[in-house]
Each structure stands twice: as C-alpha cells, then as structure tokens.
PDB file of C-alpha atoms in Angstrom:
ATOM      1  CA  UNK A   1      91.173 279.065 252.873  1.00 96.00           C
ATOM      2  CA  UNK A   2      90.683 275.885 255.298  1.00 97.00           C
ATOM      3  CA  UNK A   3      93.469 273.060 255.184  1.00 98.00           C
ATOM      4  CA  UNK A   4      91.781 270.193 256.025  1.00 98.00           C
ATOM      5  CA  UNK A   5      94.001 267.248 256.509  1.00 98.00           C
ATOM      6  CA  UNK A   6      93.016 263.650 255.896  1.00 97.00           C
ATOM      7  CA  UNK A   7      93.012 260.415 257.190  1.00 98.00           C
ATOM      8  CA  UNK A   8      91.787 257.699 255.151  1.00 96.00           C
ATOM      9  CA  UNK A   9      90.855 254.680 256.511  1.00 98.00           C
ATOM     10  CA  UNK A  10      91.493 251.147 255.120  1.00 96.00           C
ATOM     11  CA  UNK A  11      91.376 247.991 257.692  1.00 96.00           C
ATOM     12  CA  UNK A  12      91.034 249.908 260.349  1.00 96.00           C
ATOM     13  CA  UNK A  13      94.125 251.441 259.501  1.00 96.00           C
ATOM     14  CA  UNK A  14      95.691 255.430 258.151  1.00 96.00           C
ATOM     15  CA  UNK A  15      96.715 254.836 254.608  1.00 95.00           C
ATOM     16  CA  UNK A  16      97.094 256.781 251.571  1.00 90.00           C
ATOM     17  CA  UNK A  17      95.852 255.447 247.943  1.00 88.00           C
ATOM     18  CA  UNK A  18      97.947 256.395 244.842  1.00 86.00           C
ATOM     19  CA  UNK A  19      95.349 257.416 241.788  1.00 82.00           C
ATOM     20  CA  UNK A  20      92.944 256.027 244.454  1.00 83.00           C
ATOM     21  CA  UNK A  21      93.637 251.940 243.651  1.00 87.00           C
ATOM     22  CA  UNK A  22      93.409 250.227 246.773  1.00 88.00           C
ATOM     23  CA  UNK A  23      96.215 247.447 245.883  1.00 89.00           C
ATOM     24  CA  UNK A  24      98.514 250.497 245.629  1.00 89.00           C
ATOM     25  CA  UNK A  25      98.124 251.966 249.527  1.00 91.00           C
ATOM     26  CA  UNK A  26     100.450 253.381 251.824  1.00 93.00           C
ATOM     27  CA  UNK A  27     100.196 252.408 255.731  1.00 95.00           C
ATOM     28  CA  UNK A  28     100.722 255.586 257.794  1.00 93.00           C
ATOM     29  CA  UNK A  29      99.459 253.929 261.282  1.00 94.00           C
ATOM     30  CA  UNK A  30      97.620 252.176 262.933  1.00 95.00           C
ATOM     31  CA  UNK A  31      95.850 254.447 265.564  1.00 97.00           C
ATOM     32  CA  UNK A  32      93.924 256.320 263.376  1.00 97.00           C
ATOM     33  CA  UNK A  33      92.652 258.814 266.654  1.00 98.00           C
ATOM     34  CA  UNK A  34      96.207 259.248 267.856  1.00 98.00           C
ATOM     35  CA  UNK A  35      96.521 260.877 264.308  1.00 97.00           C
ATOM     36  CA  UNK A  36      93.686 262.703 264.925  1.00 98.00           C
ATOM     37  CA  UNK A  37      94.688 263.530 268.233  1.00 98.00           C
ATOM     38  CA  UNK A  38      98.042 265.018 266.302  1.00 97.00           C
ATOM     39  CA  UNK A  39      96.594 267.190 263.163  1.00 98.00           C
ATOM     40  CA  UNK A  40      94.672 268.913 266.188  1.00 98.00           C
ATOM     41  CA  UNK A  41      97.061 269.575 268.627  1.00 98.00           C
ATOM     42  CA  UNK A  42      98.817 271.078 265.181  1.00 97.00           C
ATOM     43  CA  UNK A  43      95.992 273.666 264.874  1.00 97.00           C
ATOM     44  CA  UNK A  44      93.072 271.850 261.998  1.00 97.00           C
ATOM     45  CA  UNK A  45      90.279 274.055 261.871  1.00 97.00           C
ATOM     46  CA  UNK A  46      88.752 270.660 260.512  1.00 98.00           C
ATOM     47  CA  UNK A  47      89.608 267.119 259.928  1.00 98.00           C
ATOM     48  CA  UNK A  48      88.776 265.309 256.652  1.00 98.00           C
ATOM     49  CA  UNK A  49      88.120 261.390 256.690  1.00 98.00           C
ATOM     50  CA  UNK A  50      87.714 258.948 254.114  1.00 96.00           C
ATOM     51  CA  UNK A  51      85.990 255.306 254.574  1.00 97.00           C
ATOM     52  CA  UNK A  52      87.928 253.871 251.398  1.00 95.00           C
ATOM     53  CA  UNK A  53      86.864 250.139 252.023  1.00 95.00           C
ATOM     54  CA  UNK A  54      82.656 251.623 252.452  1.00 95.00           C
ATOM     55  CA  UNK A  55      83.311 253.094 249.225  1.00 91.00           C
ATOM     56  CA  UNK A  56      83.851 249.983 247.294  1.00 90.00           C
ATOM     57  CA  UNK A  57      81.251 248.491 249.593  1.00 93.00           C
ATOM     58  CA  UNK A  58      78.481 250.683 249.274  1.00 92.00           C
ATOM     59  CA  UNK A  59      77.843 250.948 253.272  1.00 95.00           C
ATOM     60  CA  UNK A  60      80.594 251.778 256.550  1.00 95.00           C
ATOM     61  CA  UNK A  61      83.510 249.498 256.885  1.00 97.00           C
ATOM     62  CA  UNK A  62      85.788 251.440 259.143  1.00 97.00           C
ATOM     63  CA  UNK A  63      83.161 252.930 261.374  1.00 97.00           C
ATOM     64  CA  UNK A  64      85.120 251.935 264.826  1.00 97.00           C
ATOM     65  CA  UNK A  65      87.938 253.795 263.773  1.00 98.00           C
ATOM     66  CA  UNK A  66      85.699 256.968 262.699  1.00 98.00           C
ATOM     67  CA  UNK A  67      83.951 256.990 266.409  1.00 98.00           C
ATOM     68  CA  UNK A  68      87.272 256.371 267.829  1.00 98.00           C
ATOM     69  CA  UNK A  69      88.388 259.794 266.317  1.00 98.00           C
ATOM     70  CA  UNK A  70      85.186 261.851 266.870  1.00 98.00           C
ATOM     71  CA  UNK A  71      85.580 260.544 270.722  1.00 98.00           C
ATOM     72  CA  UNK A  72      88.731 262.017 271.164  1.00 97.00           C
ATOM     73  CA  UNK A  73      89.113 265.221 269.108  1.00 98.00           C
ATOM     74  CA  UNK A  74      86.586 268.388 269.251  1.00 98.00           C
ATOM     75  CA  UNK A  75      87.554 270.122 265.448  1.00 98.00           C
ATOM     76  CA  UNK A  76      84.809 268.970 263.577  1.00 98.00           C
ATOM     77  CA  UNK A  77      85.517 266.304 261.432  1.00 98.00           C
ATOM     78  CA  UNK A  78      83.811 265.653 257.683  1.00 98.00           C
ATOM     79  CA  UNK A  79      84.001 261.782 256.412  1.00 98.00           C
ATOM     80  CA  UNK A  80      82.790 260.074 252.609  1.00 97.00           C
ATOM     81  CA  UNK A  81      82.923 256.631 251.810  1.00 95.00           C
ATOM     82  CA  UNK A  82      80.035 254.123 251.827  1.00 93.00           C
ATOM     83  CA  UNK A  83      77.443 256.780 252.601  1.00 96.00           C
ATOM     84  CA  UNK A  84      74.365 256.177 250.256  1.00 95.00           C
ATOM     85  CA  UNK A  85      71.086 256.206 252.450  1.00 97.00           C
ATOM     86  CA  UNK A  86      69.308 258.627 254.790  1.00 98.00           C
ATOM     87  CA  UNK A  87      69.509 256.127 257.346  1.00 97.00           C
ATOM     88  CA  UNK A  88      73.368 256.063 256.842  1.00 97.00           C
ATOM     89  CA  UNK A  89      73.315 259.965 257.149  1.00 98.00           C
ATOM     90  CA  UNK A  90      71.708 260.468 260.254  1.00 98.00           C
ATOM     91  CA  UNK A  91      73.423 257.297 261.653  1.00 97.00           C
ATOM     92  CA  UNK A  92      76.667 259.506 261.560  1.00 98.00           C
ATOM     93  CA  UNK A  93      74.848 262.947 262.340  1.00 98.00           C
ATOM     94  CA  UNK A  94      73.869 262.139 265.281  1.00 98.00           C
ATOM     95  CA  UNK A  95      77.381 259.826 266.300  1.00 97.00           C
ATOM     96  CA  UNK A  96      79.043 263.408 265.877  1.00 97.00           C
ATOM     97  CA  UNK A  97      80.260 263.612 262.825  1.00 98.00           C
ATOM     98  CA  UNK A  98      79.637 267.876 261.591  1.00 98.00           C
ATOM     99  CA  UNK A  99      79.509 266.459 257.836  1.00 98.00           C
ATOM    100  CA  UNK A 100      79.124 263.984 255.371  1.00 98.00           C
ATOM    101  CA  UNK A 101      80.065 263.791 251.875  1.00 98.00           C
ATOM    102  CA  UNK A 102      77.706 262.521 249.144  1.00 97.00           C
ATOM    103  CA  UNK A 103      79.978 261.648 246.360  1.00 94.00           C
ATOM    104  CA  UNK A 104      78.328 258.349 244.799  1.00 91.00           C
ATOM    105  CA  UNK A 105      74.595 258.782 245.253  1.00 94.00           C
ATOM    106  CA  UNK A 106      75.526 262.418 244.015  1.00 95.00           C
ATOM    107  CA  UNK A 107      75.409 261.239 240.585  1.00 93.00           C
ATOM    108  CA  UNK A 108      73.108 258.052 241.055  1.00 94.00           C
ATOM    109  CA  UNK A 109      70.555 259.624 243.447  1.00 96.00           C
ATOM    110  CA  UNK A 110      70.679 263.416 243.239  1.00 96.00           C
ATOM    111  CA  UNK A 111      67.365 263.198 244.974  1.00 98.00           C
ATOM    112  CA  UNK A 112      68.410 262.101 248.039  1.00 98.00           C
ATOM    113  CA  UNK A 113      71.332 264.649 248.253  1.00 98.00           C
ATOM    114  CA  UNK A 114      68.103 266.904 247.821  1.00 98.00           C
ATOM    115  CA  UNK A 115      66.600 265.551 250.672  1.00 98.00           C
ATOM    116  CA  UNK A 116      69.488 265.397 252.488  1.00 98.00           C
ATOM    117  CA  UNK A 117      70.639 269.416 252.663  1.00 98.00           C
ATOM    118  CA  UNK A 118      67.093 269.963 253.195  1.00 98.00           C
ATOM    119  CA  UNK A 119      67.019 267.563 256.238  1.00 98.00           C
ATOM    120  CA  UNK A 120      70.365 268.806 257.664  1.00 98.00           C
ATOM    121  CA  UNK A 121      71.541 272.303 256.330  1.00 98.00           C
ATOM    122  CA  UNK A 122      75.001 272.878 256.332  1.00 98.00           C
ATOM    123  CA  UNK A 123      75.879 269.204 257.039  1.00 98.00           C
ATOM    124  CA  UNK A 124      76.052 267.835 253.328  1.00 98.00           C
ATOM    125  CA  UNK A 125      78.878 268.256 251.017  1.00 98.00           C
ATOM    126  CA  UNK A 126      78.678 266.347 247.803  1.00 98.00           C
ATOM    127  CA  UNK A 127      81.955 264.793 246.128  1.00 96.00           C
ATOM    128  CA  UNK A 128      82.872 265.158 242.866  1.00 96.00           C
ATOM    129  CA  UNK A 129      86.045 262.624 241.663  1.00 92.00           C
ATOM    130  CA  UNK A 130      86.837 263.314 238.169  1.00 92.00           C
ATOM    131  CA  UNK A 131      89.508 261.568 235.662  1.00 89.00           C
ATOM    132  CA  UNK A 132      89.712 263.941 232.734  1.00 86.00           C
ATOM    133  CA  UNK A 133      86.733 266.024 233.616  1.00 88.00           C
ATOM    134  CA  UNK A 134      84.409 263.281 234.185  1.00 92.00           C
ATOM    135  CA  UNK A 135      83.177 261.882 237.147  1.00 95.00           C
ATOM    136  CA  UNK A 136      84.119 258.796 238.606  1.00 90.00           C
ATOM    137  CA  UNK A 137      82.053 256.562 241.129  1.00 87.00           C
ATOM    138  CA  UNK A 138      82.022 253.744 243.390  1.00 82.00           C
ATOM    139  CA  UNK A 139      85.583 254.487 245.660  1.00 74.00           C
ATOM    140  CA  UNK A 140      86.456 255.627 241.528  1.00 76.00           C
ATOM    141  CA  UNK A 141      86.272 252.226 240.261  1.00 80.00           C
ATOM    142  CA  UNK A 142      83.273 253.419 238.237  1.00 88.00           C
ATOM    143  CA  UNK A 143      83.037 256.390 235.263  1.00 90.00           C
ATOM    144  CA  UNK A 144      80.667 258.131 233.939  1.00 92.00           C
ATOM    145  CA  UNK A 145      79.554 260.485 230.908  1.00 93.00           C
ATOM    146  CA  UNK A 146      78.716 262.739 233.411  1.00 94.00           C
ATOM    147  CA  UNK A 147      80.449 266.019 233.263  1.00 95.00           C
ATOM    148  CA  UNK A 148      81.867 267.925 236.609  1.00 96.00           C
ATOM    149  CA  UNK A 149      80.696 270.921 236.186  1.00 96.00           C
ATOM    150  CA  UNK A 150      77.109 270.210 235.267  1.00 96.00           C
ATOM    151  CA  UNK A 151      76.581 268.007 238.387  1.00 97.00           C
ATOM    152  CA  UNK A 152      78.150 270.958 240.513  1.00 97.00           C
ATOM    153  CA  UNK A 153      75.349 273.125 238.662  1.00 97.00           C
ATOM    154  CA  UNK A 154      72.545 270.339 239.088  1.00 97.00           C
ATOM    155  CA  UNK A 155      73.105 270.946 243.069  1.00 98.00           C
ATOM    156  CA  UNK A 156      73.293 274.877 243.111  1.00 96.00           C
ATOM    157  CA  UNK A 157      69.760 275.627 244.440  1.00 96.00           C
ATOM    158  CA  UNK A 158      70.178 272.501 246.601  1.00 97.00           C
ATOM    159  CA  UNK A 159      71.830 273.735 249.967  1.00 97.00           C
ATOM    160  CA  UNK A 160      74.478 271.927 250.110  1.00 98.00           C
ATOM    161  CA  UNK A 161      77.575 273.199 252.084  1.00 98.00           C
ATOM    162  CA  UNK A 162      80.534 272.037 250.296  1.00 98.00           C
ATOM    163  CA  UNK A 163      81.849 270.494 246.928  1.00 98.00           C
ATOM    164  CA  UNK A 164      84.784 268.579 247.702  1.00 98.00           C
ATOM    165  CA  UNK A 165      86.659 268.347 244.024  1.00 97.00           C
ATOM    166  CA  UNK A 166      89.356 265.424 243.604  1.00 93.00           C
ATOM    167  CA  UNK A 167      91.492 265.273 240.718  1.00 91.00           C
ATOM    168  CA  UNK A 168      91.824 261.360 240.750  1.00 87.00           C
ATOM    169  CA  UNK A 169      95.086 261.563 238.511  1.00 87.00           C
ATOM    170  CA  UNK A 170      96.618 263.574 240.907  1.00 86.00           C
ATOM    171  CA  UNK A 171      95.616 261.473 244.015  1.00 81.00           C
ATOM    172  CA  UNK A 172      98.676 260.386 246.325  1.00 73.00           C
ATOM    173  CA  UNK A 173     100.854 261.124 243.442  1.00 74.00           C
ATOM    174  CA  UNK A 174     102.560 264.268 245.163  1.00 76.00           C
ATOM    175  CA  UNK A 175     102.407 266.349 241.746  1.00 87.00           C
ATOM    176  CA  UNK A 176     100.552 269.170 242.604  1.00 93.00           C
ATOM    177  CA  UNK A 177      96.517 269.752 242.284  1.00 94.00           C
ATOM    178  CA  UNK A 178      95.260 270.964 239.043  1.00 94.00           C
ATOM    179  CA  UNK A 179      94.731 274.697 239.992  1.00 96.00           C
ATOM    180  CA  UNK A 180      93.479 275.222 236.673  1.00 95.00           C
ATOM    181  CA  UNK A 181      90.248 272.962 236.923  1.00 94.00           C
ATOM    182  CA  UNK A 182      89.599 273.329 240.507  1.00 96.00           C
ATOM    183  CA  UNK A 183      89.183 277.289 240.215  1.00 97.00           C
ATOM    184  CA  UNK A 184      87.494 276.912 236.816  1.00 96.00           C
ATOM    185  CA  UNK A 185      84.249 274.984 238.579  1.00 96.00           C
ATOM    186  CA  UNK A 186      84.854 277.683 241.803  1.00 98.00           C
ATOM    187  CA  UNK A 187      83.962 280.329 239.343  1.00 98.00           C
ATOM    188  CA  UNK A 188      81.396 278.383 238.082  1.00 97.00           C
ATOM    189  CA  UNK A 189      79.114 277.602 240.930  1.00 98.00           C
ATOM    190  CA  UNK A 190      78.191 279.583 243.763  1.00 98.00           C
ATOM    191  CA  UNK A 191      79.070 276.416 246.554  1.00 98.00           C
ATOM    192  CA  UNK A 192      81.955 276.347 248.176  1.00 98.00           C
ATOM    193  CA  UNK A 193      84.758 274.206 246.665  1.00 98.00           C
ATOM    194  CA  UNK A 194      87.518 272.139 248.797  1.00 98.00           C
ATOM    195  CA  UNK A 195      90.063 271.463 246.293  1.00 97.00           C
ATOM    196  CA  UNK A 196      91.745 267.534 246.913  1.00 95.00           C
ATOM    197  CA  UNK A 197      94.269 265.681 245.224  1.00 91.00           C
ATOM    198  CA  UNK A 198      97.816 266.171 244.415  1.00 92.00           C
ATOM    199  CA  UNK A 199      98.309 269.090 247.291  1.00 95.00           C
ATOM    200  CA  UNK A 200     101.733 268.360 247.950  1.00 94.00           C
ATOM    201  CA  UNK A 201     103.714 271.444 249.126  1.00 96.00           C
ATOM    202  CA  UNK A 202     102.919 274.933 250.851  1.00 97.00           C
ATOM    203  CA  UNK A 203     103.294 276.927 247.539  1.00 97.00           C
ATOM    204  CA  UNK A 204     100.515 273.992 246.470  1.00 97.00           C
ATOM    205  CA  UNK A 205      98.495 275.596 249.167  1.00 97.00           C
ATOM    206  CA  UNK A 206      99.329 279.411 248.075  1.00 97.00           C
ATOM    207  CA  UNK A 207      98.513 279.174 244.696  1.00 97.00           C
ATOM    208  CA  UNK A 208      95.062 277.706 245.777  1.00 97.00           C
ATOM    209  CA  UNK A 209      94.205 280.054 248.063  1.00 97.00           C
ATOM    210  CA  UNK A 210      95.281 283.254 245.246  1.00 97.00           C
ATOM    211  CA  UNK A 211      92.660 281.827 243.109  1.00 98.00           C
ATOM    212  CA  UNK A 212      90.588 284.070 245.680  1.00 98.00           C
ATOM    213  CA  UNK A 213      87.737 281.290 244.937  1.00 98.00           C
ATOM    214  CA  UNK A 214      88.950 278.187 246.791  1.00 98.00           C
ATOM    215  CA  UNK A 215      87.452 277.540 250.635  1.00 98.00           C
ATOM    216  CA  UNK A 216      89.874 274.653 251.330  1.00 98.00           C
ATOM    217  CA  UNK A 217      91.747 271.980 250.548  1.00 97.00           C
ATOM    218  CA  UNK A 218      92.581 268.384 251.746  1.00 97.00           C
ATOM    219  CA  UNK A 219      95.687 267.248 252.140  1.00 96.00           C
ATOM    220  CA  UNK A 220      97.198 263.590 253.315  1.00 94.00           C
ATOM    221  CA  UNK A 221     100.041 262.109 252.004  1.00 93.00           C
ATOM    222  CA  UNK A 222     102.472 265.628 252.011  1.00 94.00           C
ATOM    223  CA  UNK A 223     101.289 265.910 255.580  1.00 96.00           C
ATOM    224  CA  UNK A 224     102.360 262.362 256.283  1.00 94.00           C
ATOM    225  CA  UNK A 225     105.615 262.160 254.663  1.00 93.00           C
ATOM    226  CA  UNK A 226     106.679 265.742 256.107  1.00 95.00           C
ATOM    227  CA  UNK A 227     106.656 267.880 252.875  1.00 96.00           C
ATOM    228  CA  UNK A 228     103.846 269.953 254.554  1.00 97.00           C
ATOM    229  CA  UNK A 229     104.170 271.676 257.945  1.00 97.00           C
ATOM    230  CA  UNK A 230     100.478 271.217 259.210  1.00 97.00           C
ATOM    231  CA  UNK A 231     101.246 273.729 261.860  1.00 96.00           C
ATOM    232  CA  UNK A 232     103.689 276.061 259.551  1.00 96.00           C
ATOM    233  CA  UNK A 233     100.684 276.308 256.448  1.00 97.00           C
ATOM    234  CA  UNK A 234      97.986 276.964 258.613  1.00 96.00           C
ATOM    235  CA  UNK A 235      99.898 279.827 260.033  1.00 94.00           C
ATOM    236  CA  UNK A 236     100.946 280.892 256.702  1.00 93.00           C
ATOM    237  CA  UNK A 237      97.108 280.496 254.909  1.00 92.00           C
ATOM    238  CA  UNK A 238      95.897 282.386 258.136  1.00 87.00           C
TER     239      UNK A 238
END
C-alpha cells in the first residue's frame, strides 16, 4: 500500500482543512516546495496535492505553488482542485504533473472523465468525497443524492487509474479513517482505491493496508503535527 502524503494548498500557502471548511484551516508553511522537497527526501513513492481555493472556484488558484513543487521534486506528484475541462487537464499533463483527480465533473460530467482516461491512460483518478455515503461536490460545499458506490461502478469500464475516497467527517479531524467504508467500495469495484481522511496514526495505516484491498492512502495533518513518521510508516508498509 502507497502513503501518499499531502499538501494542500490555500493562498499560496500548506494548510490543512478540518471537515474540509475553509474558515477552519491550519497554516503548516509557507514554502509549499520546501515541503515537498522534505516528504521526498523522507522516502514518498508519491506526493498528493490539493488546490482547495480552485475547488471552490471551479478553475486553478494555487498553480505557482503546484509548478514550484513539480520543479523541484522528481516522485510523481497527483493534484485535485479546480480541474473541470480538458483544456485544464492537459494544461497540467504536460506542466508535469503524473495525475489529476476528477472529483467534481466526476459526478456533473462523467463524460468528460470518459474522455479523459481515454485521452491519457493511467493519468486520471476520479474523487469521490462523501458525508454519510453520499457524495459531496464543489471543494464539498455541495451534496448530492448520488450514492458512492454507484459512481465508483459508473467509471469501472472507464480506465481510470485511481479512486481517491475521502471520508469528509473524518477530514483533519485526527480520528481515524473509516476502514469499514473505504474497504467496502475496494471490494466493490475493480479500480484501485486511495483511502483519505482521518489517517492519523501508523496502526491507521496497518489496518488499511490488512484490508488486503487498499492501494494507498493520503495523509496530511498526522504527518504535519508529528503523529506519523513519514520515513518510519513507509518502512513499516514496505
């Protein structure tokens, strides 16, 4: 199972969101590449970034801080937030970036998540943000009727390469992930899930990985505030 740790990005700056309201963020640092720089020199396999101000906006908002990371690290590096156009897509494609994540348009274009995986296989992960088993939209200001596991299914003939699964109640709050629902839509679907949300400690991290069915998860705050060893769980999940 991959750890990927996260930066999110809010002003320009490393922050973490509890429940994912932006009036309720955490600054980390300013230099989002120097923390970057850090999770890599720890040993990432990948780095996970979030545009939290281009998801309320519908287009990039921190995109100076995102090529100021993919110019100074070589892990590959995966980034949502604000990305709801082809044009958007292969803007960051071709900047560097190894993959975005669909997580909006998902539900309010499947169609061009279609189009996407087709146009770039491998390089599309679609993000599924759920409060009570129902997906959320628009940076999670948004829900819908829609149910998490049948948009999973809706994309299972579609190619994409990852479903990254956030438990928004869990978000930043440092209580765990819920285990339970993550694995439940990992047995359901043949994609790849990355479990996020609530992944606060290494036996957090164990007890994903037992499931036998989880590829990775994200991680941010515990990896800020020091209750995960980045370099100590990747050694241990290895």
């Amino acid at each position: 199972m991959i750890l990927y740790p996260a930066i999110d990005l809010k002003d320009g700056q490393c922050v973490r969101l509890l429940h994912g309201e932006m009036d309720k963020a955490t600054v980390f640092g300013d230099d989002p590449a120097a923390q970057a720089m850090k999770f890599q020199a720890a040993g990432c396999e990948w780095i996970h970034l979030v545009d939290l101000n281009g998801a309320f906006a519908g287009q990039p908002v921190n995109a100076a801080a995102v090529e100021a990371i993919l110019a100074r690290v070589t892990v590959p590096c995966q980034l949502g937030g604000g990305i709801r156009d082809m044009a958007t897509i292969s803007m960051w494609l071709e900047k560097g970036l190894a993959r975005v994540i669909l997580g909006t348009v998902a539900v309010e274009n499947p169609g061009l998540v279609r189009a996407a995986a087709r146009a770039f296989p491998g390089k599309v992960a679609v993000g599924i943000d759920a409060r009570g088993g129902r997906v959320a939209t628009k940076g999670w200001a948004e829900e819908t009727d829609v149910l998490v596991t049948d948009l999973a299914k809706s994309f299972e003939d579609a190619g994409v390469a990852a479903i990254i699964y956030t438990d928004i109640l869990r978000d930043g709050a440092m209580k765990g992930p819920n285990i339970a629902a993550t694995e439940a839509l990992a047995r359901a679907v043949t994609i790849p899930v990355i479990a996020s949300g609530g992944v606060s400690s290494l036996d957090d991290l164990v007890a994903l990985r037992d499931t036998g069915v989880i590829a990775g998860a994200i991680s941010g705050r515990a990896l800020y505030d020091g209750a995960i060893d980045l370099g100590r769980a990747i050694a241990a999940l290895a």
